[in-house]
């Protein structure tokens, strides 16, 4: 299974690309915006493709053309302001969904945000960000793609534990290392029990495999 | 026909409320966020309701409950930044669409922006704004409401001429007085030829009635 990672240069993206690259079952193509971002991947023998989430659907479609799955884990980041939230987290995500459909890719995993599905639970200072994630997720659900929407809690940079908890709707927030998010996304790709499902994700006490099977 | 105007305190909204108030065929309810905004309408005998587009769907649904139509002409304005674009122009609009459906209102007229349907034609400095309008319009098209989406060009404050041009897709931009946008929205409300249609709107040489019948 060949997977295009949109947002390969991001903090989760980089880890996911490595995991896919090191897996026997997977092949990876890292999608990045700039040549200098591609360089580091190329040096490790990882296939890269240049495409801009602020560019055309056609460019992204071309990037996805020989892939079986797409993971969207791009984010404009906290420092760029809400203009980029609209252009990347919302429009960039939905263009990637459209591109996947046009490239006849069937599988799509979205890295979203904890409780992005529930307006009532949006953390006030990040509300605009949640709006963008919410409507990108909705567009994916309404598409014809075989989707999984992973909604992690507060992201940590510490090493992963390999232990998580998942649920279609969590009431209590929490956190999770980015490494465990990347590992969960990897496991989702071919775990049929995650097809057409959306779930919140936090650190927990089940293995990733157990947790996903219990969804 | 009783129409709820969401964004009644805006520049187009104020003119539309007056037109509806002065029409024999219409009744109007002006939806505003603050008590002081309601005061000016009340002094003229215009019904008002307080509801916040950043609040709950239920509040907007309550505002729309006894209405036959909803016009969305709210905008966060140029000075508030893209956070408000996400919260008002996107999420506020889609909450109003959901509220109209839940209140069993059938008719919905959206004031959008010229060529918001075509990503390629978005004016670069306002691209984030166009993203918000684009997905709000899409949500309306995908809803079960009997919609009309009016996409005016550059908005002018000068007096209207009563003469417009409309087309489902225009290639050349232009401008139009806000007064003529308000009059066009009024005319759309019960012009069956605009049902389930979206169109660009500029100043032109047809009367509003002729132009809408020719769509």
CSV table of C-alpha atoms in Angstrom, one decimal, chain B residues 53-212:
chain,number,residue,atom,x,y,z
B,53,UNK,CA,-24.1,34.2,15.0
B,54,UNK,CA,-21.2,33.1,17.3
B,55,UNK,CA,-23.8,31.5,19.7
B,56,UNK,CA,-25.8,28.4,19.4
B,57,UNK,CA,-27.9,27.0,16.5
B,58,UNK,CA,-30.8,26.9,19.0
B,59,UNK,CA,-30.7,30.7,19.5
B,60,UNK,CA,-30.8,31.3,15.8
B,61,UNK,CA,-33.5,28.6,15.3
B,62,UNK,CA,-35.6,30.4,18.0
B,63,UNK,CA,-35.2,33.7,16.1
B,64,UNK,CA,-36.3,32.0,12.8
B,65,UNK,CA,-39.2,30.0,14.3
B,66,UNK,CA,-42.1,32.0,13.0
B,67,UNK,CA,-40.5,33.0,9.6
B,68,UNK,CA,-41.1,31.8,6.1
B,69,UNK,CA,-37.6,32.9,4.8
B,70,UNK,CA,-34.2,33.7,6.0
B,71,UNK,CA,-31.7,36.1,4.4
B,72,UNK,CA,-28.1,35.8,5.5
B,73,UNK,CA,-26.3,39.1,4.8
B,74,UNK,CA,-24.0,39.2,7.9
B,75,UNK,CA,-20.3,39.7,7.5
B,76,UNK,CA,-17.6,40.0,10.0
B,77,UNK,CA,-16.2,43.1,8.1
B,78,UNK,CA,-12.8,43.8,6.8
B,79,UNK,CA,-11.3,45.1,10.1
B,80,UNK,CA,-11.9,42.1,12.4
B,81,UNK,CA,-9.4,39.6,11.0
B,82,UNK,CA,-9.8,36.0,9.8
B,83,UNK,CA,-10.7,34.6,13.2
B,84,UNK,CA,-14.1,36.3,12.8
B,85,UNK,CA,-14.2,35.3,9.1
B,86,UNK,CA,-14.2,31.7,10.3
B,87,UNK,CA,-16.6,32.3,13.2
B,88,UNK,CA,-19.1,34.5,11.4
B,89,UNK,CA,-18.9,34.2,7.6
B,90,UNK,CA,-18.4,30.4,7.7
B,91,UNK,CA,-19.6,28.9,11.0
B,92,UNK,CA,-22.2,31.6,11.6
B,93,UNK,CA,-23.6,31.1,8.1
B,94,UNK,CA,-23.8,27.4,8.3
B,95,UNK,CA,-25.4,27.6,11.8
B,96,UNK,CA,-28.0,29.8,10.3
B,97,UNK,CA,-28.6,27.2,7.5
B,98,UNK,CA,-29.0,24.5,10.2
B,99,UNK,CA,-31.2,26.7,12.2
B,100,UNK,CA,-33.5,27.5,9.3
B,101,UNK,CA,-33.9,23.7,8.6
B,102,UNK,CA,-34.6,23.0,12.2
B,103,UNK,CA,-37.1,25.8,12.4
B,104,UNK,CA,-38.8,24.4,9.2
B,105,UNK,CA,-38.1,27.6,7.2
B,106,UNK,CA,-38.1,26.6,3.5
B,107,UNK,CA,-36.6,29.6,1.8
B,108,UNK,CA,-33.1,30.9,2.2
B,109,UNK,CA,-31.3,33.7,0.4
B,110,UNK,CA,-27.5,34.0,0.9
B,111,UNK,CA,-25.6,37.1,0.1
B,112,UNK,CA,-22.3,35.7,-1.0
B,113,UNK,CA,-19.4,37.2,-3.1
B,114,UNK,CA,-18.6,37.5,-6.8
B,115,UNK,CA,-17.3,34.2,-8.1
B,116,UNK,CA,-17.1,32.6,-4.7
B,117,UNK,CA,-17.9,29.4,-6.5
B,118,UNK,CA,-14.6,29.4,-8.5
B,119,UNK,CA,-11.4,29.1,-6.6
B,120,UNK,CA,-9.4,30.2,-9.7
B,121,UNK,CA,-11.1,33.6,-9.7
B,122,UNK,CA,-10.5,34.6,-6.0
B,123,UNK,CA,-8.9,38.0,-5.5
B,124,UNK,CA,-5.6,37.2,-3.9
B,125,UNK,CA,-5.7,39.6,-0.9
B,126,UNK,CA,-9.2,38.4,0.0
B,127,UNK,CA,-8.6,34.7,-0.6
B,128,UNK,CA,-9.3,33.6,3.0
B,129,UNK,CA,-12.6,35.5,2.9
B,130,UNK,CA,-13.5,33.7,-0.3
B,131,UNK,CA,-12.8,30.3,1.3
B,132,UNK,CA,-15.3,31.0,4.0
B,133,UNK,CA,-18.0,32.2,1.6
B,134,UNK,CA,-17.3,29.3,-0.7
B,135,UNK,CA,-17.9,26.6,1.9
B,136,UNK,CA,-20.9,28.4,3.4
B,137,UNK,CA,-22.5,28.5,-0.1
B,138,UNK,CA,-21.7,24.8,-0.6
B,139,UNK,CA,-23.4,23.9,2.6
B,140,UNK,CA,-26.5,25.8,1.5
B,141,UNK,CA,-26.5,24.0,-1.9
B,142,UNK,CA,-26.2,20.6,-0.1
B,143,UNK,CA,-29.0,21.5,2.4
B,144,UNK,CA,-32.6,20.8,1.8
B,145,UNK,CA,-33.5,24.5,1.7
B,146,UNK,CA,-35.0,26.2,-1.3
B,147,UNK,CA,-32.0,28.5,-1.7
B,148,UNK,CA,-30.8,31.4,-3.8
B,149,UNK,CA,-27.2,32.5,-3.7
B,150,UNK,CA,-26.6,36.1,-4.8
B,151,UNK,CA,-22.9,36.9,-5.5
B,152,UNK,CA,-22.4,40.6,-5.9
B,153,UNK,CA,-19.3,42.3,-7.2
B,154,UNK,CA,-17.5,45.2,-5.5
B,155,UNK,CA,-19.9,46.9,-3.2
B,156,UNK,CA,-20.5,50.7,-3.6
B,157,UNK,CA,-22.2,53.0,-1.2
B,158,UNK,CA,-23.7,55.2,-3.9
B,159,UNK,CA,-27.4,55.3,-4.7
B,160,UNK,CA,-28.8,52.3,-6.7
B,161,UNK,CA,-29.8,52.6,-10.3
B,162,UNK,CA,-32.3,49.7,-10.2
B,163,UNK,CA,-30.5,48.2,-13.2
B,164,UNK,CA,-28.4,45.1,-13.0
B,165,UNK,CA,-26.9,42.2,-14.8
B,166,UNK,CA,-26.9,38.6,-13.6
B,167,UNK,CA,-25.4,35.3,-14.8
B,168,UNK,CA,-24.6,31.9,-13.3
B,169,UNK,CA,-21.0,32.5,-14.1
B,170,UNK,CA,-19.4,35.8,-15.0
B,171,UNK,CA,-15.8,36.1,-16.3
B,172,UNK,CA,-15.4,39.9,-16.0
B,173,UNK,CA,-15.7,41.5,-12.6
B,174,UNK,CA,-17.3,44.8,-11.7
B,175,UNK,CA,-19.2,46.6,-9.0
B,176,UNK,CA,-22.7,47.4,-7.8
B,177,UNK,CA,-24.3,49.7,-5.2
B,178,UNK,CA,-25.4,48.0,-2.0
B,179,UNK,CA,-28.8,49.5,-2.5
B,180,UNK,CA,-29.2,47.4,-5.7
B,181,UNK,CA,-28.0,44.3,-3.9
B,182,UNK,CA,-30.7,44.8,-1.3
B,183,UNK,CA,-33.3,45.4,-3.9
B,184,UNK,CA,-32.2,42.2,-5.8
B,185,UNK,CA,-32.4,40.1,-2.6
B,186,UNK,CA,-35.9,41.5,-2.0
B,187,UNK,CA,-36.9,40.6,-5.5
B,188,UNK,CA,-35.4,37.1,-5.2
B,189,UNK,CA,-37.5,36.2,-2.2
B,190,UNK,CA,-40.6,35.4,-4.2
B,191,UNK,CA,-39.2,35.1,-7.7
B,192,UNK,CA,-39.5,31.4,-8.5
B,193,UNK,CA,-37.0,31.6,-11.3
B,194,UNK,CA,-34.3,32.2,-8.7
B,195,UNK,CA,-35.1,29.0,-6.7
B,196,UNK,CA,-32.2,26.7,-6.3
B,197,UNK,CA,-29.9,29.0,-8.3
B,198,UNK,CA,-26.7,30.8,-7.7
B,199,UNK,CA,-25.6,33.8,-9.7
B,200,UNK,CA,-23.1,36.7,-10.0
B,201,UNK,CA,-24.5,40.2,-9.8
B,202,UNK,CA,-23.2,43.5,-11.1
B,203,UNK,CA,-24.7,46.8,-12.2
B,204,UNK,CA,-26.1,46.5,-15.7
B,205,UNK,CA,-28.9,47.7,-18.0
B,206,UNK,CA,-31.8,45.4,-17.2
B,207,UNK,CA,-34.4,46.0,-14.6
B,208,UNK,CA,-34.1,43.7,-11.6
B,209,UNK,CA,-37.3,42.0,-12.5
B,210,UNK,CA,-36.2,41.4,-16.1
B,211,UNK,CA,-32.8,40.2,-15.1
B,212,UNK,CA,-34.0,37.6,-12.6
